Amino acid sequence: MKIALLMRDDPNRAFNGLSTYCRELTKELHRKHQVDWFIGSTDRNTLNLGSKIPKIYDIVYATSLPYGAKVKLPLVAKTNSPIKEEGRYYSGFKKLKGIYGQYLEVATLKKAKAVISVSKISHDILLKEYSAESTVVPDGVDLEKFKPEKQDPFYIADNGVVVPPSVVVCSRDEPRKNLPLIREAMKHVGRNAYWSLVLGGLPQQQMEAQFRKADIFLTTSLSEGFNQTLLQGMSSGCACIASDIPAHRELIENGKDGVLFSAEYEMNACLDTYIKNAEWRHRMGSAARKKAENYPWSRTAIETEKV
């Protein structure tokens, strides 16, 4: 099959969740299919590029729902989180742009042969807001690049001082990511932990290295379709603390392979427990890694191929 993958960002230059998805999915699909990238670089260019894809392709796969609105060939579209859901956190010009984006989402849904949602909550929102059916295909994780590579959980330096655990945060700086809560967590913890903040486009290899060595992963998102960085933290054997939202509940079984919190005091209590109790931290990190092993990119590719 000849597949045209329509996307905005170049996966070889951009380091975000959707770029990682396109890069890893292409690797897997290339084993059996011809997959070519069509990169728009901006939202407008990507939208217009959809109408210019040559007819030699069997399928156009639009990796974000609005980008498929002008595609003329058989179309499959992917949604992480519909704009109607994310739009609650927009303001100003971005909010106006979001209204136009919803129009494009509807146009894409009308012509798409099939739609892929990354999670059950993404599927449910699409059904509720647009009465559109979809197939749930979760994102994956590279289990070799994101694997535990940590010091002994009871490590003590030569001077007899117990080395504090490290906390990694990986997020974009936007309202729905709720970064002010991260700053409050840092104040609460103080010097009892090292903090590694990945805010924006850190090159992939550097990000992988920080995840592998981190002890704790923290996410405070208010809304997600699928939190790829949470899955990367789990795969890296981090003891994970995540806000209690539907997308996180699909990955974490509370108290078994991670901890979910609903309020700031609960988050702080979880941090305190993880920091003080190395044995429990290690046990939760091991359980998180085991759960992540259910999400290799090969599985994502197989399920996508079926659609």
JSON list of N, CA, C and O in Angstrom, two decimals, residues 90-133:
[
{"chain": "A", "resi": 90, "resn": "TYR", "atom": "N", "xyz": [-8.16, 27.84, 25.45]},
{"chain": "A", "resi": 90, "resn": "TYR", "atom": "CA", "xyz": [-7.67, 28.85, 24.53]},
{"chain": "A", "resi": 90, "resn": "TYR", "atom": "C", "xyz": [-8.15, 30.23, 24.95]},
{"chain": "A", "resi": 90, "resn": "TYR", "atom": "O", "xyz": [-9.15, 30.38, 25.65]},
{"chain": "A", "resi": 91, "resn": "SER", "atom": "N", "xyz": [-7.46, 31.26, 24.48]},
{"chain": "A", "resi": 91, "resn": "SER", "atom": "CA", "xyz": [-7.90, 32.64, 24.69]},
{"chain": "A", "resi": 91, "resn": "SER", "atom": "C", "xyz": [-7.41, 33.49, 23.52]},
{"chain": "A", "resi": 91, "resn": "SER", "atom": "O", "xyz": [-6.52, 33.10, 22.77]},
{"chain": "A", "resi": 92, "resn": "GLY", "atom": "N", "xyz": [-8.02, 34.67, 23.36]},
{"chain": "A", "resi": 92, "resn": "GLY", "atom": "CA", "xyz": [-7.59, 35.61, 22.33]},
{"chain": "A", "resi": 92, "resn": "GLY", "atom": "C", "xyz": [-7.68, 35.05, 20.92]},
{"chain": "A", "resi": 92, "resn": "GLY", "atom": "O", "xyz": [-8.64, 34.36, 20.55]},
{"chain": "A", "resi": 93, "resn": "PHE", "atom": "N", "xyz": [-6.64, 35.33, 20.12]},
{"chain": "A", "resi": 93, "resn": "PHE", "atom": "CA", "xyz": [-6.63, 34.92, 18.72]},
{"chain": "A", "resi": 93, "resn": "PHE", "atom": "C", "xyz": [-6.67, 33.40, 18.59]},
{"chain": "A", "resi": 93, "resn": "PHE", "atom": "O", "xyz": [-7.30, 32.86, 17.67]},
{"chain": "A", "resi": 94, "resn": "LYS", "atom": "N", "xyz": [-6.03, 32.71, 19.52]},
{"chain": "A", "resi": 94, "resn": "LYS", "atom": "CA", "xyz": [-6.02, 31.26, 19.45]},
{"chain": "A", "resi": 94, "resn": "LYS", "atom": "C", "xyz": [-7.42, 30.69, 19.59]},
{"chain": "A", "resi": 94, "resn": "LYS", "atom": "O", "xyz": [-7.76, 29.67, 18.99]},
{"chain": "A", "resi": 95, "resn": "LYS", "atom": "N", "xyz": [-8.27, 31.36, 20.38]},
{"chain": "A", "resi": 95, "resn": "LYS", "atom": "CA", "xyz": [-9.65, 30.90, 20.54]},
{"chain": "A", "resi": 95, "resn": "LYS", "atom": "C", "xyz": [-10.43, 31.07, 19.23]},
{"chain": "A", "resi": 95, "resn": "LYS", "atom": "O", "xyz": [-11.19, 30.19, 18.83]},
{"chain": "A", "resi": 96, "resn": "LEU", "atom": "N", "xyz": [-10.22, 32.21, 18.55]},
{"chain": "A", "resi": 96, "resn": "LEU", "atom": "CA", "xyz": [-10.86, 32.43, 17.25]},
{"chain": "A", "resi": 96, "resn": "LEU", "atom": "C", "xyz": [-10.38, 31.39, 16.23]},
{"chain": "A", "resi": 96, "resn": "LEU", "atom": "O", "xyz": [-11.16, 30.85, 15.45]},
{"chain": "A", "resi": 97, "resn": "LYS", "atom": "N", "xyz": [-9.09, 31.13, 16.25]},
{"chain": "A", "resi": 97, "resn": "LYS", "atom": "CA", "xyz": [-8.51, 30.13, 15.36]},
{"chain": "A", "resi": 97, "resn": "LYS", "atom": "C", "xyz": [-9.11, 28.75, 15.65]},
{"chain": "A", "resi": 97, "resn": "LYS", "atom": "O", "xyz": [-9.33, 27.94, 14.75]},
{"chain": "A", "resi": 98, "resn": "GLY", "atom": "N", "xyz": [-9.37, 28.50, 16.94]},
{"chain": "A", "resi": 98, "resn": "GLY", "atom": "CA", "xyz": [-9.95, 27.22, 17.33]},
{"chain": "A", "resi": 98, "resn": "GLY", "atom": "C", "xyz": [-11.36, 27.02, 16.79]},
{"chain": "A", "resi": 98, "resn": "GLY", "atom": "O", "xyz": [-11.74, 25.91, 16.44]},
{"chain": "A", "resi": 99, "resn": "ILE", "atom": "N", "xyz": [-12.13, 28.11, 16.69]},
{"chain": "A", "resi": 99, "resn": "ILE", "atom": "CA", "xyz": [-13.49, 28.02, 16.12]},
{"chain": "A", "resi": 99, "resn": "ILE", "atom": "C", "xyz": [-13.41, 27.59, 14.66]},
{"chain": "A", "resi": 99, "resn": "ILE", "atom": "O", "xyz": [-14.17, 26.74, 14.20]},
{"chain": "A", "resi": 100, "resn": "TYR", "atom": "N", "xyz": [-12.46, 28.17, 13.91]},
{"chain": "A", "resi": 100, "resn": "TYR", "atom": "CA", "xyz": [-12.26, 27.78, 12.52]},
{"chain": "A", "resi": 100, "resn": "TYR", "atom": "C", "xyz": [-11.77, 26.33, 12.45]},
{"chain": "A", "resi": 100, "resn": "TYR", "atom": "O", "xyz": [-12.18, 25.56, 11.58]},
{"chain": "A", "resi": 101, "resn": "GLY", "atom": "N", "xyz": [-10.94, 25.96, 13.41]},
{"chain": "A", "resi": 101, "resn": "GLY", "atom": "CA", "xyz": [-10.44, 24.59, 13.46]},
{"chain": "A", "resi": 101, "resn": "GLY", "atom": "C", "xyz": [-11.56, 23.58, 13.64]},
{"chain": "A", "resi": 101, "resn": "GLY", "atom": "O", "xyz": [-11.51, 22.48, 13.07]},
{"chain": "A", "resi": 102, "resn": "GLN", "atom": "N", "xyz": [-12.58, 23.93, 14.41]},
{"chain": "A", "resi": 102, "resn": "GLN", "atom": "CA", "xyz": [-13.72, 23.04, 14.60]},
{"chain": "A", "resi": 102, "resn": "GLN", "atom": "C", "xyz": [-14.47, 22.83, 13.28]},
{"chain": "A", "resi": 102, "resn": "GLN", "atom": "O", "xyz": [-14.93, 21.71, 12.99]},
{"chain": "A", "resi": 103, "resn": "TYR", "atom": "N", "xyz": [-14.59, 23.88, 12.49]},
{"chain": "A", "resi": 103, "resn": "TYR", "atom": "CA", "xyz": [-15.20, 23.77, 11.16]},
{"chain": "A", "resi": 103, "resn": "TYR", "atom": "C", "xyz": [-14.41, 22.79, 10.29]},
{"chain": "A", "resi": 103, "resn": "TYR", "atom": "O", "xyz": [-14.98, 21.96, 9.59]},
{"chain": "A", "resi": 104, "resn": "LEU", "atom": "N", "xyz": [-13.10, 22.88, 10.36]},
{"chain": "A", "resi": 104, "resn": "LEU", "atom": "CA", "xyz": [-12.24, 21.98, 9.58]},
{"chain": "A", "resi": 104, "resn": "LEU", "atom": "C", "xyz": [-12.36, 20.54, 10.08]},
{"chain": "A", "resi": 104, "resn": "LEU", "atom": "O", "xyz": [-12.31, 19.60, 9.29]},
{"chain": "A", "resi": 105, "resn": "GLU", "atom": "N", "xyz": [-12.50, 20.37, 11.39]},
{"chain": "A", "resi": 105, "resn": "GLU", "atom": "CA", "xyz": [-12.68, 19.02, 11.94]},
{"chain": "A", "resi": 105, "resn": "GLU", "atom": "C", "xyz": [-13.95, 18.38, 11.37]},
{"chain": "A", "resi": 105, "resn": "GLU", "atom": "O", "xyz": [-13.95, 17.21, 10.98]},
{"chain": "A", "resi": 106, "resn": "VAL", "atom": "N", "xyz": [-15.04, 19.16, 11.34]},
{"chain": "A", "resi": 106, "resn": "VAL", "atom": "CA", "xyz": [-16.30, 18.65, 10.80]},
{"chain": "A", "resi": 106, "resn": "VAL", "atom": "C", "xyz": [-16.14, 18.27, 9.32]},
{"chain": "A", "resi": 106, "resn": "VAL", "atom": "O", "xyz": [-16.60, 17.21, 8.88]},
{"chain": "A", "resi": 107, "resn": "ALA", "atom": "N", "xyz": [-15.44, 19.13, 8.56]},
{"chain": "A", "resi": 107, "resn": "ALA", "atom": "CA", "xyz": [-15.22, 18.85, 7.14]},
{"chain": "A", "resi": 107, "resn": "ALA", "atom": "C", "xyz": [-14.42, 17.57, 6.94]},
{"chain": "A", "resi": 107, "resn": "ALA", "atom": "O", "xyz": [-14.70, 16.78, 6.03]},
{"chain": "A", "resi": 108, "resn": "THR", "atom": "N", "xyz": [-13.43, 17.36, 7.79]},
{"chain": "A", "resi": 108, "resn": "THR", "atom": "CA", "xyz": [-12.62, 16.14, 7.71]},
{"chain": "A", "resi": 108, "resn": "THR", "atom": "C", "xyz": [-13.46, 14.91, 8.04]},
{"chain": "A", "resi": 108, "resn": "THR", "atom": "O", "xyz": [-13.39, 13.89, 7.35]},
{"chain": "A", "resi": 109, "resn": "LEU", "atom": "N", "xyz": [-14.25, 14.99, 9.10]},
{"chain": "A", "resi": 109, "resn": "LEU", "atom": "CA", "xyz": [-15.05, 13.85, 9.53]},
{"chain": "A", "resi": 109, "resn": "LEU", "atom": "C", "xyz": [-16.06, 13.43, 8.47]},
{"chain": "A", "resi": 109, "resn": "LEU", "atom": "O", "xyz": [-16.39, 12.26, 8.33]},
{"chain": "A", "resi": 110, "resn": "LYS", "atom": "N", "xyz": [-16.56, 14.39, 7.69]},
{"chain": "A", "resi": 110, "resn": "LYS", "atom": "CA", "xyz": [-17.53, 14.08, 6.65]},
{"chain": "A", "resi": 110, "resn": "LYS", "atom": "C", "xyz": [-16.93, 13.25, 5.52]},
{"chain": "A", "resi": 110, "resn": "LYS", "atom": "O", "xyz": [-17.62, 12.44, 4.89]},
{"chain": "A", "resi": 111, "resn": "LYS", "atom": "N", "xyz": [-15.65, 13.46, 5.24]},
{"chain": "A", "resi": 111, "resn": "LYS", "atom": "CA", "xyz": [-15.05, 12.76, 4.10]},
{"chain": "A", "resi": 111, "resn": "LYS", "atom": "C", "xyz": [-14.15, 11.59, 4.50]},
{"chain": "A", "resi": 111, "resn": "LYS", "atom": "O", "xyz": [-13.76, 10.80, 3.66]},
{"chain": "A", "resi": 112, "resn": "ALA", "atom": "N", "xyz": [-13.81, 11.46, 5.77]},
{"chain": "A", "resi": 112, "resn": "ALA", "atom": "CA", "xyz": [-12.90, 10.41, 6.21]},
{"chain": "A", "resi": 112, "resn": "ALA", "atom": "C", "xyz": [-13.54, 9.02, 6.08]},
{"chain": "A", "resi": 112, "resn": "ALA", "atom": "O", "xyz": [-14.69, 8.82, 6.46]},
{"chain": "A", "resi": 113, "resn": "LYS", "atom": "N", "xyz": [-12.78, 8.07, 5.55]},
{"chain": "A", "resi": 113, "resn": "LYS", "atom": "CA", "xyz": [-13.23, 6.68, 5.49]},
{"chain": "A", "resi": 113, "resn": "LYS", "atom": "C", "xyz": [-13.20, 6.05, 6.88]},
{"chain": "A", "resi": 113, "resn": "LYS", "atom": "O", "xyz": [-13.96, 5.14, 7.18]},
{"chain": "A", "resi": 114, "resn": "ALA", "atom": "N", "xyz": [-12.28, 6.53, 7.72]},
{"chain": "A", "resi": 114, "resn": "ALA", "atom": "CA", "xyz": [-12.16, 6.03, 9.09]},
{"chain": "A", "resi": 114, "resn": "ALA", "atom": "C", "xyz": [-11.44, 7.08, 9.93]},
{"chain": "A", "resi": 114, "resn": "ALA", "atom": "O", "xyz": [-10.70, 7.91, 9.40]},
{"chain": "A", "resi": 115, "resn": "VAL", "atom": "N", "xyz": [-11.67, 7.01, 11.23]},
{"chain": "A", "resi": 115, "resn": "VAL", "atom": "CA", "xyz": [-11.03, 7.93, 12.16]},
{"chain": "A", "resi": 115, "resn": "VAL", "atom": "C", "xyz": [-10.38, 7.12, 13.27]},
{"chain": "A", "resi": 115, "resn": "VAL", "atom": "O", "xyz": [-10.96, 6.14, 13.77]},
{"chain": "A", "resi": 116, "resn": "ILE", "atom": "N", "xyz": [-9.17, 7.52, 13.66]},
{"chain": "A", "resi": 116, "resn": "ILE", "atom": "CA", "xyz": [-8.44, 6.87, 14.75]},
{"chain": "A", "resi": 116, "resn": "ILE", "atom": "C", "xyz": [-8.38, 7.82, 15.94]},
{"chain": "A", "resi": 116, "resn": "ILE", "atom": "O", "xyz": [-7.98, 8.98, 15.79]},
{"chain": "A", "resi": 117, "resn": "SER", "atom": "N", "xyz": [-8.80, 7.35, 17.10]},
{"chain": "A", "resi": 117, "resn": "SER", "atom": "CA", "xyz": [-8.64, 8.09, 18.35]},
{"chain": "A", "resi": 117, "resn": "SER", "atom": "C", "xyz": [-7.56, 7.42, 19.18]},
{"chain": "A", "resi": 117, "resn": "SER", "atom": "O", "xyz": [-7.40, 6.20, 19.13]},
{"chain": "A", "resi": 118, "resn": "VAL", "atom": "N", "xyz": [-6.82, 8.22, 19.94]},
{"chain": "A", "resi": 118, "resn": "VAL", "atom": "CA", "xyz": [-5.69, 7.67, 20.68]},
{"chain": "A", "resi": 118, "resn": "VAL", "atom": "C", "xyz": [-6.08, 7.08, 22.04]},
{"chain": "A", "resi": 118, "resn": "VAL", "atom": "O", "xyz": [-5.25, 6.46, 22.70]},
{"chain": "A", "resi": 119, "resn": "SER", "atom": "N", "xyz": [-7.31, 7.29, 22.45]},
{"chain": "A", "resi": 119, "resn": "SER", "atom": "CA", "xyz": [-7.74, 6.80, 23.76]},
{"chain": "A", "resi": 119, "resn": "SER", "atom": "C", "xyz": [-9.26, 6.69, 23.79]},
{"chain": "A", "resi": 119, "resn": "SER", "atom": "O", "xyz": [-9.96, 7.23, 22.92]},
{"chain": "A", "resi": 120, "resn": "LYS", "atom": "N", "xyz": [-9.77, 6.03, 24.80]},
{"chain": "A", "resi": 120, "resn": "LYS", "atom": "CA", "xyz": [-11.22, 5.91, 24.95]},
{"chain": "A", "resi": 120, "resn": "LYS", "atom": "C", "xyz": [-11.84, 7.27, 25.20]},
{"chain": "A", "resi": 120, "resn": "LYS", "atom": "O", "xyz": [-12.92, 7.58, 24.68]},
{"chain": "A", "resi": 121, "resn": "ILE", "atom": "N", "xyz": [-11.18, 8.11, 26.01]},
{"chain": "A", "resi": 121, "resn": "ILE", "atom": "CA", "xyz": [-11.75, 9.43, 26.28]},
{"chain": "A", "resi": 121, "resn": "ILE", "atom": "C", "xyz": [-11.79, 10.27, 25.01]},
{"chain": "A", "resi": 121, "resn": "ILE", "atom": "O", "xyz": [-12.74, 11.01, 24.75]},
{"chain": "A", "resi": 122, "resn": "SER", "atom": "N", "xyz": [-10.77, 10.15, 24.17]},
{"chain": "A", "resi": 122, "resn": "SER", "atom": "CA", "xyz": [-10.76, 10.87, 22.89]},
{"chain": "A", "resi": 122, "resn": "SER", "atom": "C", "xyz": [-11.91, 10.39, 22.01]},
{"chain": "A", "resi": 122, "resn": "SER", "atom": "O", "xyz": [-12.62, 11.18, 21.38]},
{"chain": "A", "resi": 123, "resn": "HIS", "atom": "N", "xyz": [-12.11, 9.08, 21.98]},
{"chain": "A", "resi": 123, "resn": "HIS", "atom": "CA", "xyz": [-13.23, 8.48, 21.23]},
{"chain": "A", "resi": 123, "resn": "HIS", "atom": "C", "xyz": [-14.57, 8.99, 21.75]},
{"chain": "A", "resi": 123, "resn": "HIS", "atom": "O", "xyz": [-15.46, 9.38, 20.99]},
{"chain": "A", "resi": 124, "resn": "ASP", "atom": "N", "xyz": [-14.73, 9.00, 23.08]},
{"chain": "A", "resi": 124, "resn": "ASP", "atom": "CA", "xyz": [-16.00, 9.40, 23.69]},
{"chain": "A", "resi": 124, "resn": "ASP", "atom": "C", "xyz": [-16.32, 10.87, 23.42]},
{"chain": "A", "resi": 124, "resn": "ASP", "atom": "O", "xyz": [-17.48, 11.23, 23.16]},
{"chain": "A", "resi": 125, "resn": "ILE", "atom": "N", "xyz": [-15.30, 11.73, 23.48]},
{"chain": "A", "resi": 125, "resn": "ILE", "atom": "CA", "xyz": [-15.52, 13.16, 23.21]},
{"chain": "A", "resi": 125, "resn": "ILE", "atom": "C", "xyz": [-15.91, 13.37, 21.74]},
{"chain": "A", "resi": 125, "resn": "ILE", "atom": "O", "xyz": [-16.81, 14.16, 21.43]},
{"chain": "A", "resi": 126, "resn": "LEU", "atom": "N", "xyz": [-15.26, 12.67, 20.84]},
{"chain": "A", "resi": 126, "resn": "LEU", "atom": "CA", "xyz": [-15.57, 12.77, 19.42]},
{"chain": "A", "resi": 126, "resn": "LEU", "atom": "C", "xyz": [-17.01, 12.35, 19.16]},
{"chain": "A", "resi": 126, "resn": "LEU", "atom": "O", "xyz": [-17.74, 12.98, 18.38]},
{"chain": "A", "resi": 127, "resn": "LEU", "atom": "N", "xyz": [-17.43, 11.28, 19.82]},
{"chain": "A", "resi": 127, "resn": "LEU", "atom": "CA", "xyz": [-18.80, 10.79, 19.66]},
{"chain": "A", "resi": 127, "resn": "LEU", "atom": "C", "xyz": [-19.81, 11.78, 20.23]},
{"chain": "A", "resi": 127, "resn": "LEU", "atom": "O", "xyz": [-20.86, 12.05, 19.62]},
{"chain": "A", "resi": 128, "resn": "LYS", "atom": "N", "xyz": [-19.47, 12.37, 21.38]},
{"chain": "A", "resi": 128, "resn": "LYS", "atom": "CA", "xyz": [-20.38, 13.31, 22.03]},
{"chain": "A", "resi": 128, "resn": "LYS", "atom": "C", "xyz": [-20.49, 14.62, 21.26]},
{"chain": "A", "resi": 128, "resn": "LYS", "atom": "O", "xyz": [-21.60, 15.14, 21.04]},
{"chain": "A", "resi": 129, "resn": "GLU", "atom": "N", "xyz": [-19.36, 15.18, 20.82]},
{"chain": "A", "resi": 129, "resn": "GLU", "atom": "CA", "xyz": [-19.35, 16.50, 20.21]},
{"chain": "A", "resi": 129, "resn": "GLU", "atom": "C", "xyz": [-19.74, 16.48, 18.73]},
{"chain": "A", "resi": 129, "resn": "GLU", "atom": "O", "xyz": [-20.35, 17.42, 18.23]},
{"chain": "A", "resi": 130, "resn": "TYR", "atom": "N", "xyz": [-19.36, 15.41, 18.03]},
{"chain": "A", "resi": 130, "resn": "TYR", "atom": "CA", "xyz": [-19.58, 15.37, 16.58]},
{"chain": "A", "resi": 130, "resn": "TYR", "atom": "C", "xyz": [-20.39, 14.17, 16.10]},
{"chain": "A", "resi": 130, "resn": "TYR", "atom": "O", "xyz": [-20.58, 14.00, 14.90]},
{"chain": "A", "resi": 131, "resn": "SER", "atom": "N", "xyz": [-20.83, 13.31, 17.02]},
{"chain": "A", "resi": 131, "resn": "SER", "atom": "CA", "xyz": [-21.53, 12.06, 16.66]},
{"chain": "A", "resi": 131, "resn": "SER", "atom": "C", "xyz": [-20.71, 11.24, 15.67]},
{"chain": "A", "resi": 131, "resn": "SER", "atom": "O", "xyz": [-21.26, 10.63, 14.73]},
{"chain": "A", "resi": 132, "resn": "ALA", "atom": "N", "xyz": [-19.40, 11.25, 15.84]},
{"chain": "A", "resi": 132, "resn": "ALA", "atom": "CA", "xyz": [-18.49, 10.57, 14.92]},
{"chain": "A", "resi": 132, "resn": "ALA", "atom": "C", "xyz": [-17.91, 9.33, 15.58]},
{"chain": "A", "resi": 132, "resn": "ALA", "atom": "O", "xyz": [-17.42, 9.39, 16.71]},
{"chain": "A", "resi": 133, "resn": "GLU", "atom": "N", "xyz": [-17.93, 8.23, 14.87]},
{"chain": "A", "resi": 133, "resn": "GLU", "atom": "CA", "xyz": [-17.34, 6.99, 15.36]},
{"chain": "A", "resi": 133, "resn": "GLU", "atom": "C", "xyz": [-15.84, 6.97, 15.07]},
{"chain": "A", "resi": 133, "resn": "GLU", "atom": "O", "xyz": [-15.37, 7.61, 14.12]}
]
